Amino acid sequence: MHPDLDGHLFPLPAVLPDFMRQGEFTGHLAAPGFLTELLEELGLDGAGGPGHLVFGDLVFTMSRAEPAAWAQNTWLDARVVQAASIGQGAKALRDLQRNWWGHPVRLARRSALITEKLPRVSARAQVFGQAAPTAPLGSWTLWDEGWLIAAPSCTSPYPDGQPQFVEDRESAPSRAYLKLWETFTLLGVAPGPGELCLDLGSSPGGWAWVLGTLGARVFSVDKAPLEPRIAAMPNIDHCLGSGFGLDPLAAGTPDKPVDWLFSDMACYPERLLTLIGRWLAAGTCRNFVCTLKFQAETDHATARAFAAIPGSRLLHLAHNKHELTWVLVR
Ligand SMILES: C[S@@+](CC[C@H](N)C(=O)[O-])C[C@H]1O[C@@H](n2cnc3c(N)ncnc32)[C@H](O)[C@@H]1O
């Protein structure tokens, strides 16, 4: 798939389909670079159809579909709003609610002029440990010079679903730690002091560093060593070996389960699914955070199987690449 001259994967449509003119609909904003994965997940094609429309990296659907894993943000109650002038567009948005984030697909200059007339929303980096914002943040985009598409409520409180953090480039041995910071911030929970965390695929030690810094007891497993200063942290034990070799029945009991199992192992998602199935059947771990790492092809069938595990969530973090993060927190 190649972007057209404006950088869009698919030509921008000329007319609004009936379902968008007639009422509210859903907008799925693709994770950056993963529009094809999003369309595949939704079972749609890029040419549009009677119940969907692709507009830049946004996919609008008639149904109130469940949020898709490859969507960075989901616009839950999108509607078409008249914006014959810049002032009218800004007023229409302000009448709906206070905070808005523009996502221009076309008419970037006109979009910027509307943004100037709205309350300022910053995409400032947050310090890890601060809670996710609670104020609703709507999303909007200009359809043409007379109309905009606005969604007052979205699944993410962050601009385009992308939290930013004040990074710690000194202490963390790899940027992988940002995936855990983002997960804990979105969930609103993290391992507490003394909780037992298994960290599979832990080298060079970004996740172990996060967990160790939180005061958890970390048992880390990788075929490769941890960076020495991470291995030297008092609450981190490292074992050279395979995360697939760990026996769930030996690691804990249903009465005294392991608190958290983390996996960032570079492995086929299908193999990880079998491993997690063993842990769930044994009932010896409470909470799970696992990265599903895809090769050139995205394994949608395995992603669906993870998403179907009761009580769990499958999402694309802003800090994921060609990966999804599966979480089960109980
Ligand atoms: C992306 S890195 C993990 C980064 C790590 N989470 C961090 O924060 O620094 C993937 C790791 O998976 C490890 N790995 C691959 N297969 C594994 C297996 N069967 N058991 C344990 N580790 C494995 C690799 O050695 C590699 O260190």
Coordinates of N, CA, C and O in Angstrom, one line a residue, residues 40 66 75 135 165 204 208 215 239 249 255 309 311:
E40 N -7.9 -4.5 8.3 CA -8.0 -5.9 8.4 C -8.7 -6.4 9.6 O -9.6 -7.3 9.6
E66 N -17.1 -2.2 19.1 CA -16.2 -2.2 20.2 C -14.9 -1.6 19.7 O -14.5 -1.7 18.5
W75 N -13.4 7.3 18.4 CA -14.3 8.4 18.5 C -15.7 7.8 18.6 O -16.3 7.2 17.7
A135 N -10.5 14.7 32.5 CA -11.4 15.5 31.7 C -11.6 14.9 30.3 O -10.7 14.5 29.7
F165 N 5.6 10.9 27.9 CA 6.2 10.9 29.2 C 7.5 11.7 29.2 O 8.2 11.7 28.2
P204 N 17.5 -5.9 27.8 CA 18.6 -5.6 28.7 C 18.1 -5.1 30.1 O 18.9 -4.9 31.0
A208 N 12.4 -4.6 33.9 CA 12.9 -5.0 35.3 C 13.2 -3.7 36.1 O 12.9 -3.6 37.3
G215 N 9.5 -1.1 43.6 CA 9.6 -1.9 44.9 C 9.2 -3.3 44.8 O 9.1 -4.0 45.8
C239 N 17.7 -15.0 35.8 CA 18.0 -16.4 35.5 C 18.2 -16.4 34.0 O 17.3 -16.0 33.2
L249 N 2.9 -24.4 37.5 CA 2.5 -25.2 38.7 C 3.6 -25.1 39.8 O 3.3 -25.3 41.0
D255 N -3.9 -20.6 45.6 CA -4.1 -19.9 46.9 C -3.0 -18.8 47.1 O -3.2 -17.8 47.8
I309 N -10.0 -13.6 25.6 CA -9.8 -14.1 27.0 C -10.6 -13.2 28.0 O -10.5 -12.0 28.0
G311 N -12.3 -10.8 30.5 CA -11.8 -9.8 31.4 C -10.5 -9.1 30.9 O -10.0 -8.2 31.6

